[in-house]
Amino acid sequence: MASDRPEGGEVPLLYSEGNVAARVALEREVRGWSTTELAERVTRAGIKMNQTAVWRIENGTPRRRINLDEALAFSRVFELPLEELMSPPLEGLDIDSRRLVQEAVEAFYEARDARDRLHHAVVAIADHIKAHPDSSRAIHEQCLRLMGDERDARTLSGDIEDGGHY
């Protein structure tokens, strides 16, 4: 019967505590955080941790164990699903590439949230104009006054007239 183990070694686990430790170090470095900053963020997430604990998780011999509550806090702090935090780091991405991807992901979510806020604001203004039709001209003038750019103000006014941003 063929063995599931490579010659002379164990089968690496797809999800493991060792992967979490490696990912903690990687994710911290990608974000440019110190071990102290990560410990403070984990503490703010509800799990008391100090800089030494983070260092021992990443570098200790033997490595400091990670309990489930801590793994969940790391997952929350890094905004990663727990399953992703437990997975081995992807091969082929250097730290600069990871930072660029992290920046793009953060910008994507910020832009999505901003689009949602804009949509809700535009819908609220459109509803207000429906209830108070006399306010339409003044609202459009206020858009121009606040924005300063006539083309942008016209775009926003068009969204308001259409009743939404999407």
C-alpha atoms as an extended CHARMM CRD file, in Angstrom:
* protein
*
       166  EXT
         1         1  MET       CA              0.0000000000        0.0000000000        0.0000000000  PROA      1               0.0000000000
         2         2  ALA       CA              1.3770000000        3.4260000000       -0.9480000000  PROA      2               0.0000000000
         3         3  SER       CA              2.1940000000        5.7970000000        1.8890000000  PROA      3               0.0000000000
         4         4  ASP       CA              0.5450000000        9.2220000000        2.2020000000  PROA      4               0.0000000000
         5         5  ARG       CA              3.8030000000       10.6030000000        3.5690000000  PROA      5               0.0000000000
         6         6  PRO       CA              6.6060000000       12.0400000000        1.4880000000  PROA      6               0.0000000000
         7         7  GLU       CA              9.9530000000       10.2940000000        1.9180000000  PROA      7               0.0000000000
         8         8  GLY       CA             11.2810000000       10.9090000000        5.4040000000  PROA      8               0.0000000000
         9         9  GLY       CA              8.6400000000       13.4080000000        6.5000000000  PROA      9               0.0000000000
        10        10  GLU       CA              5.1080000000       14.1030000000        7.5520000000  PROA      10              0.0000000000
        11        11  VAL       CA              2.3090000000       15.1630000000        5.2700000000  PROA      11              0.0000000000
        12        12  PRO       CA              1.9890000000       18.9290000000        5.7310000000  PROA      12              0.0000000000
        13        13  LEU       CA             -1.3740000000       19.9550000000        7.1080000000  PROA      13              0.0000000000
        14        14  LEU       CA             -3.4930000000       22.1880000000        4.9290000000  PROA      14              0.0000000000
        15        15  TYR       CA             -4.7870000000       23.9530000000        8.0530000000  PROA      15              0.0000000000
        16        16  SER       CA             -2.5520000000       24.1200000000       11.0790000000  PROA      16              0.0000000000
        17        17  GLU       CA             -1.4470000000       26.1960000000       14.0230000000  PROA      17              0.0000000000
        18        18  GLY       CA              1.9360000000       26.5500000000       12.3120000000  PROA      18              0.0000000000
        19        19  ASN       CA              0.2150000000       28.0860000000        9.3140000000  PROA      19              0.0000000000
        20        20  VAL       CA             -1.5620000000       30.5370000000       11.6120000000  PROA      20              0.0000000000
        21        21  ALA       CA              1.7660000000       31.5740000000       13.1500000000  PROA      21              0.0000000000
        22        22  ALA       CA              3.3090000000       32.0500000000        9.6970000000  PROA      22              0.0000000000
        23        23  ARG       CA              0.2690000000       33.9820000000        8.4820000000  PROA      23              0.0000000000
        24        24  VAL       CA              0.2670000000       36.1900000000       11.6070000000  PROA      24              0.0000000000
        25        25  ALA       CA              3.8550000000       37.1980000000       10.8370000000  PROA      25              0.0000000000
        26        26  LEU       CA              3.1580000000       37.6700000000        7.1310000000  PROA      26              0.0000000000
        27        27  GLU       CA             -0.0780000000       39.6220000000        7.5650000000  PROA      27              0.0000000000
        28        28  ARG       CA              1.5340000000       41.8430000000       10.2130000000  PROA      28              0.0000000000
        29        29  GLU       CA              4.4900000000       42.5740000000        7.9100000000  PROA      29              0.0000000000
        30        30  VAL       CA              2.2480000000       43.2250000000        4.9010000000  PROA      30              0.0000000000
        31        31  ARG       CA              0.4220000000       45.8950000000        6.8950000000  PROA      31              0.0000000000
        32        32  GLY       CA              3.6710000000       47.3610000000        8.2040000000  PROA      32              0.0000000000
        33        33  TRP       CA              2.6470000000       46.8130000000       11.8320000000  PROA      33              0.0000000000
        34        34  SER       CA              5.0920000000       46.2020000000       14.6510000000  PROA      34              0.0000000000
        35        35  THR       CA              4.5500000000       43.3070000000       17.0320000000  PROA      35              0.0000000000
        36        36  THR       CA              3.4960000000       45.9100000000       19.6080000000  PROA      36              0.0000000000
        37        37  GLU       CA              0.8930000000       47.4040000000       17.2690000000  PROA      37              0.0000000000
        38        38  LEU       CA             -0.5210000000       43.9730000000       16.4510000000  PROA      38              0.0000000000
        39        39  ALA       CA             -0.7320000000       43.1120000000       20.1560000000  PROA      39              0.0000000000
        40        40  GLU       CA             -2.6100000000       46.3740000000       20.7950000000  PROA      40              0.0000000000
        41        41  ARG       CA             -5.0460000000       45.6570000000       17.9520000000  PROA      41              0.0000000000
        42        42  VAL       CA             -5.6960000000       42.1150000000       19.2280000000  PROA      42              0.0000000000
        43        43  THR       CA             -6.2780000000       43.5330000000       22.7080000000  PROA      43              0.0000000000
        44        44  ARG       CA             -8.7530000000       46.0940000000       21.2810000000  PROA      44              0.0000000000
        45        45  ALA       CA            -10.4680000000       43.1610000000       19.5150000000  PROA      45              0.0000000000
        46        46  GLY       CA            -11.1320000000       41.6770000000       22.9700000000  PROA      46              0.0000000000
        47        47  ILE       CA             -8.2120000000       39.3110000000       23.6140000000  PROA      47              0.0000000000
        48        48  LYS       CA             -5.5040000000       40.6150000000       25.9320000000  PROA      48              0.0000000000
        49        49  MET       CA             -2.1110000000       40.1770000000       24.2660000000  PROA      49              0.0000000000
        50        50  ASN       CA              1.2990000000       41.7800000000       24.5880000000  PROA      50              0.0000000000
        51        51  GLN       CA              4.2120000000       42.2560000000       22.1940000000  PROA      51              0.0000000000
        52        52  THR       CA              6.1480000000       39.3400000000       23.6670000000  PROA      52              0.0000000000
        53        53  ALA       CA              3.2750000000       36.9480000000       22.9670000000  PROA      53              0.0000000000
        54        54  VAL       CA              3.1730000000       38.0350000000       19.3170000000  PROA      54              0.0000000000
        55        55  TRP       CA              6.9490000000       37.6220000000       19.0100000000  PROA      55              0.0000000000
        56        56  ARG       CA              6.8000000000       34.1440000000       20.5960000000  PROA      56              0.0000000000
        57        57  ILE       CA              3.9580000000       33.1030000000       18.2470000000  PROA      57              0.0000000000
        58        58  GLU       CA              6.0130000000       34.2170000000       15.2480000000  PROA      58              0.0000000000
        59        59  ASN       CA              9.5460000000       33.3020000000       16.3510000000  PROA      59              0.0000000000
        60        60  GLY       CA              9.6000000000       31.3530000000       19.6060000000  PROA      60              0.0000000000
        61        61  THR       CA             11.3700000000       28.0330000000       20.0190000000  PROA      61              0.0000000000
        62        62  PRO       CA              9.2030000000       26.3150000000       20.9150000000  PROA      62              0.0000000000
        63        63  ARG       CA              6.6070000000       28.5190000000       19.2890000000  PROA      63              0.0000000000
        64        64  ARG       CA              3.8850000000       29.8800000000       21.5780000000  PROA      64              0.0000000000
        65        65  ARG       CA              0.5990000000       28.0640000000       21.0120000000  PROA      65              0.0000000000
        66        66  ILE       CA             -2.4310000000       29.9650000000       19.7630000000  PROA      66              0.0000000000
        67        67  ASN       CA             -5.8090000000       29.2940000000       21.3310000000  PROA      67              0.0000000000
        68        68  LEU       CA             -9.0720000000       29.5460000000       19.4220000000  PROA      68              0.0000000000
        69        69  ASP       CA            -10.0440000000       32.9170000000       20.8970000000  PROA      69              0.0000000000
        70        70  GLU       CA             -6.6940000000       34.3510000000       19.8140000000  PROA      70              0.0000000000
        71        71  ALA       CA             -7.0250000000       32.8590000000       16.3170000000  PROA      71              0.0000000000
        72        72  LEU       CA            -10.4660000000       34.4410000000       16.0130000000  PROA      72              0.0000000000
        73        73  ALA       CA             -9.0610000000       37.7910000000       17.1870000000  PROA      73              0.0000000000
        74        74  PHE       CA             -6.2430000000       37.6030000000       14.6160000000  PROA      74              0.0000000000
        75        75  SER       CA             -8.8330000000       36.7640000000       11.9710000000  PROA      75              0.0000000000
        76        76  ARG       CA            -10.8740000000       39.8180000000       12.9940000000  PROA      76              0.0000000000
        77        77  VAL       CA             -7.8680000000       42.1440000000       13.1530000000  PROA      77              0.0000000000
        78        78  PHE       CA             -6.5530000000       41.0630000000        9.7430000000  PROA      78              0.0000000000
        79        79  GLU       CA            -10.0840000000       40.9620000000        8.2870000000  PROA      79              0.0000000000
        80        80  LEU       CA             -9.5170000000       37.4170000000        7.0210000000  PROA      80              0.0000000000
        81        81  PRO       CA            -11.8020000000       34.4120000000        7.3270000000  PROA      81              0.0000000000
        82        82  LEU       CA            -10.4330000000       31.9950000000        9.9280000000  PROA      82              0.0000000000
        83        83  GLU       CA            -10.0210000000       29.3380000000        7.2490000000  PROA      83              0.0000000000
        84        84  GLU       CA             -7.7900000000       31.7050000000        5.2490000000  PROA      84              0.0000000000
        85        85  LEU       CA             -5.7350000000       32.5460000000        8.3420000000  PROA      85              0.0000000000
        86        86  MET       CA             -5.1400000000       28.8150000000        8.9060000000  PROA      86              0.0000000000
        87        87  SER       CA             -4.1280000000       28.1890000000        5.2820000000  PROA      87              0.0000000000
        88        88  PRO       CA             -0.5020000000       28.1580000000        4.1970000000  PROA      88              0.0000000000
        89        89  PRO       CA              0.6900000000       31.4360000000        2.6400000000  PROA      89              0.0000000000
        90        90  LEU       CA              0.4720000000       31.4910000000       -1.1510000000  PROA      90              0.0000000000
        91        91  GLU       CA              3.7240000000       30.7990000000       -2.9520000000  PROA      91              0.0000000000
        92        92  GLY       CA              5.0970000000       33.2280000000       -5.4990000000  PROA      92              0.0000000000
        93        93  LEU       CA              4.0810000000       36.5240000000       -3.8960000000  PROA      93              0.0000000000
        94        94  ASP       CA              6.8110000000       38.6240000000       -2.3430000000  PROA      94              0.0000000000
        95        95  ILE       CA              6.0970000000       41.0500000000        0.4820000000  PROA      95              0.0000000000
        96        96  ASP       CA              5.8030000000       44.0570000000       -1.8800000000  PROA      96              0.0000000000
        97        97  SER       CA              3.2430000000       42.2310000000       -4.0390000000  PROA      97              0.0000000000
        98        98  ARG       CA              1.2670000000       41.2760000000       -0.9440000000  PROA      98              0.0000000000
        99        99  ARG       CA              1.3150000000       44.9040000000        0.2330000000  PROA      99              0.0000000000
       100       100  LEU       CA              0.0660000000       46.1140000000       -3.1440000000  PROA      100             0.0000000000
       101       101  VAL       CA             -2.7310000000       43.5440000000       -3.1560000000  PROA      101             0.0000000000
       102       102  GLN       CA             -3.6330000000       44.4480000000        0.4420000000  PROA      102             0.0000000000
       103       103  GLU       CA             -3.7820000000       48.1390000000       -0.5090000000  PROA      103             0.0000000000
       104       104  ALA       CA             -5.9760000000       47.3580000000       -3.5290000000  PROA      104             0.0000000000
       105       105  VAL       CA             -8.3450000000       45.2110000000       -1.4390000000  PROA      105             0.0000000000
       106       106  GLU       CA             -8.6510000000       47.9110000000        1.2270000000  PROA      106             0.0000000000
       107       107  ALA       CA             -9.2590000000       50.5850000000       -1.4480000000  PROA      107             0.0000000000
       108       108  PHE       CA            -11.8600000000       48.3570000000       -3.1000000000  PROA      108             0.0000000000
       109       109  TYR       CA            -13.8520000000       47.9900000000        0.1250000000  PROA      109             0.0000000000
       110       110  GLU       CA            -13.5160000000       51.7030000000        0.9480000000  PROA      110             0.0000000000
       111       111  ALA       CA            -14.7640000000       52.6030000000       -2.5530000000  PROA      111             0.0000000000
       112       112  ARG       CA            -17.6380000000       50.1230000000       -2.2710000000  PROA      112             0.0000000000
       113       113  ASP       CA            -18.6300000000       51.5730000000        1.0930000000  PROA      113             0.0000000000
       114       114  ALA       CA            -18.3860000000       55.1140000000       -0.3090000000  PROA      114             0.0000000000
       115       115  ARG       CA            -20.5630000000       54.1480000000       -3.3080000000  PROA      115             0.0000000000
       116       116  ASP       CA            -23.1380000000       52.6900000000       -0.9220000000  PROA      116             0.0000000000
       117       117  ARG       CA            -23.1070000000       55.8820000000        1.1940000000  PROA      117             0.0000000000
       118       118  LEU       CA            -23.4600000000       58.0000000000       -1.9460000000  PROA      118             0.0000000000
       119       119  HSD       CA            -26.3370000000       55.8830000000       -3.2030000000  PROA      119             0.0000000000
       120       120  HSD       CA            -28.2160000000       56.1290000000        0.0980000000  PROA      120             0.0000000000
       121       121  ALA       CA            -27.6360000000       59.9070000000        0.2620000000  PROA      121             0.0000000000
       122       122  VAL       CA            -28.8130000000       60.3850000000       -3.3310000000  PROA      122             0.0000000000
       123       123  VAL       CA            -31.9360000000       58.2820000000       -2.7060000000  PROA      123             0.0000000000
       124       124  ALA       CA            -32.6860000000       60.3010000000        0.4350000000  PROA      124             0.0000000000
       125       125  ILE       CA            -32.3340000000       63.5860000000       -1.4680000000  PROA      125             0.0000000000
       126       126  ALA       CA            -34.5060000000       62.2710000000       -4.3220000000  PROA      126             0.0000000000
       127       127  ASP       CA            -37.1600000000       61.2220000000       -1.8010000000  PROA      127             0.0000000000
       128       128  HSD       CA            -36.9250000000       64.6440000000       -0.1540000000  PROA      128             0.0000000000
       129       129  ILE       CA            -37.4530000000       66.3690000000       -3.5090000000  PROA      129             0.0000000000
       130       130  LYS       CA            -40.4770000000       64.1590000000       -4.2220000000  PROA      130             0.0000000000
       131       131  ALA       CA            -41.9640000000       65.2040000000       -0.8860000000  PROA      131             0.0000000000
       132       132  HSD       CA            -40.8800000000       68.8650000000       -1.3250000000  PROA      132             0.0000000000
       133       133  PRO       CA            -40.7620000000       69.6340000000       -5.0750000000  PROA      133             0.0000000000
       134       134  ASP       CA            -40.1380000000       73.3320000000       -4.4040000000  PROA      134             0.0000000000
       135       135  SER       CA            -36.7140000000       72.4720000000       -2.9580000000  PROA      135             0.0000000000
       136       136  SER       CA            -35.3620000000       70.9300000000       -6.1640000000  PROA      136             0.0000000000
       137       137  ARG       CA            -33.6960000000       74.0280000000       -7.6300000000  PROA      137             0.0000000000
       138       138  ALA       CA            -32.1200000000       75.0720000000       -4.3060000000  PROA      138             0.0000000000
       139       139  ILE       CA            -30.7660000000       71.5440000000       -3.7540000000  PROA      139             0.0000000000
       140       140  HSD       CA            -29.1460000000       71.5270000000       -7.1900000000  PROA      140             0.0000000000
       141       141  GLU       CA            -27.6610000000       74.9850000000       -6.5680000000  PROA      141             0.0000000000
       142       142  GLN       CA            -26.3090000000       73.8010000000       -3.2090000000  PROA      142             0.0000000000
       143       143  CYS       CA            -24.6460000000       70.8390000000       -4.9470000000  PROA      143             0.0000000000
       144       144  LEU       CA            -22.8850000000       73.2490000000       -7.3000000000  PROA      144             0.0000000000
       145       145  ARG       CA            -21.9140000000       75.5570000000       -4.4470000000  PROA      145             0.0000000000
       146       146  LEU       CA            -20.4370000000       72.7350000000       -2.3460000000  PROA      146             0.0000000000
       147       147  MET       CA            -18.7540000000       70.9100000000       -5.2080000000  PROA      147             0.0000000000
       148       148  GLY       CA            -17.3960000000       73.9170000000       -7.0740000000  PROA      148             0.0000000000
       149       149  ASP       CA            -17.1180000000       71.9310000000      -10.3040000000  PROA      149             0.0000000000
       150       150  GLU       CA            -20.1350000000       72.3390000000      -12.5760000000  PROA      150             0.0000000000
       151       151  ARG       CA            -19.6190000000       69.0260000000      -14.3720000000  PROA      151             0.0000000000
       152       152  ASP       CA            -19.4320000000       67.0600000000      -11.0980000000  PROA      152             0.0000000000
       153       153  ALA       CA            -22.4460000000       68.9390000000       -9.7290000000  PROA      153             0.0000000000
       154       154  ARG       CA            -24.3970000000       68.1250000000      -12.9000000000  PROA      154             0.0000000000
       155       155  THR       CA            -23.4630000000       64.4480000000      -12.5410000000  PROA      155             0.0000000000
       156       156  LEU       CA            -24.6500000000       64.3890000000       -8.9210000000  PROA      156             0.0000000000
       157       157  SER       CA            -27.8100000000       66.2860000000       -9.8240000000  PROA      157             0.0000000000
       158       158  GLY       CA            -28.4690000000       63.7660000000      -12.6000000000  PROA      158             0.0000000000
       159       159  ASP       CA            -28.1080000000       60.9090000000      -10.1150000000  PROA      159             0.0000000000
       160       160  ILE       CA            -30.5510000000       62.6770000000       -7.8010000000  PROA      160             0.0000000000
       161       161  GLU       CA            -33.0420000000       63.1500000000      -10.6270000000  PROA      161             0.0000000000
       162       162  ASP       CA            -32.6910000000       59.4930000000      -11.5720000000  PROA      162             0.0000000000
       163       163  GLY       CA            -33.3770000000       58.5480000000       -7.9440000000  PROA      163             0.0000000000
       164       164  GLY       CA            -30.1390000000       56.7090000000       -7.2370000000  PROA      164             0.0000000000
       165       165  HSD       CA            -26.4330000000       56.3930000000       -7.9160000000  PROA      165             0.0000000000
       166       166  TYR       CA            -26.2690000000       52.7910000000       -9.2260000000  PROA      166             0.0000000000
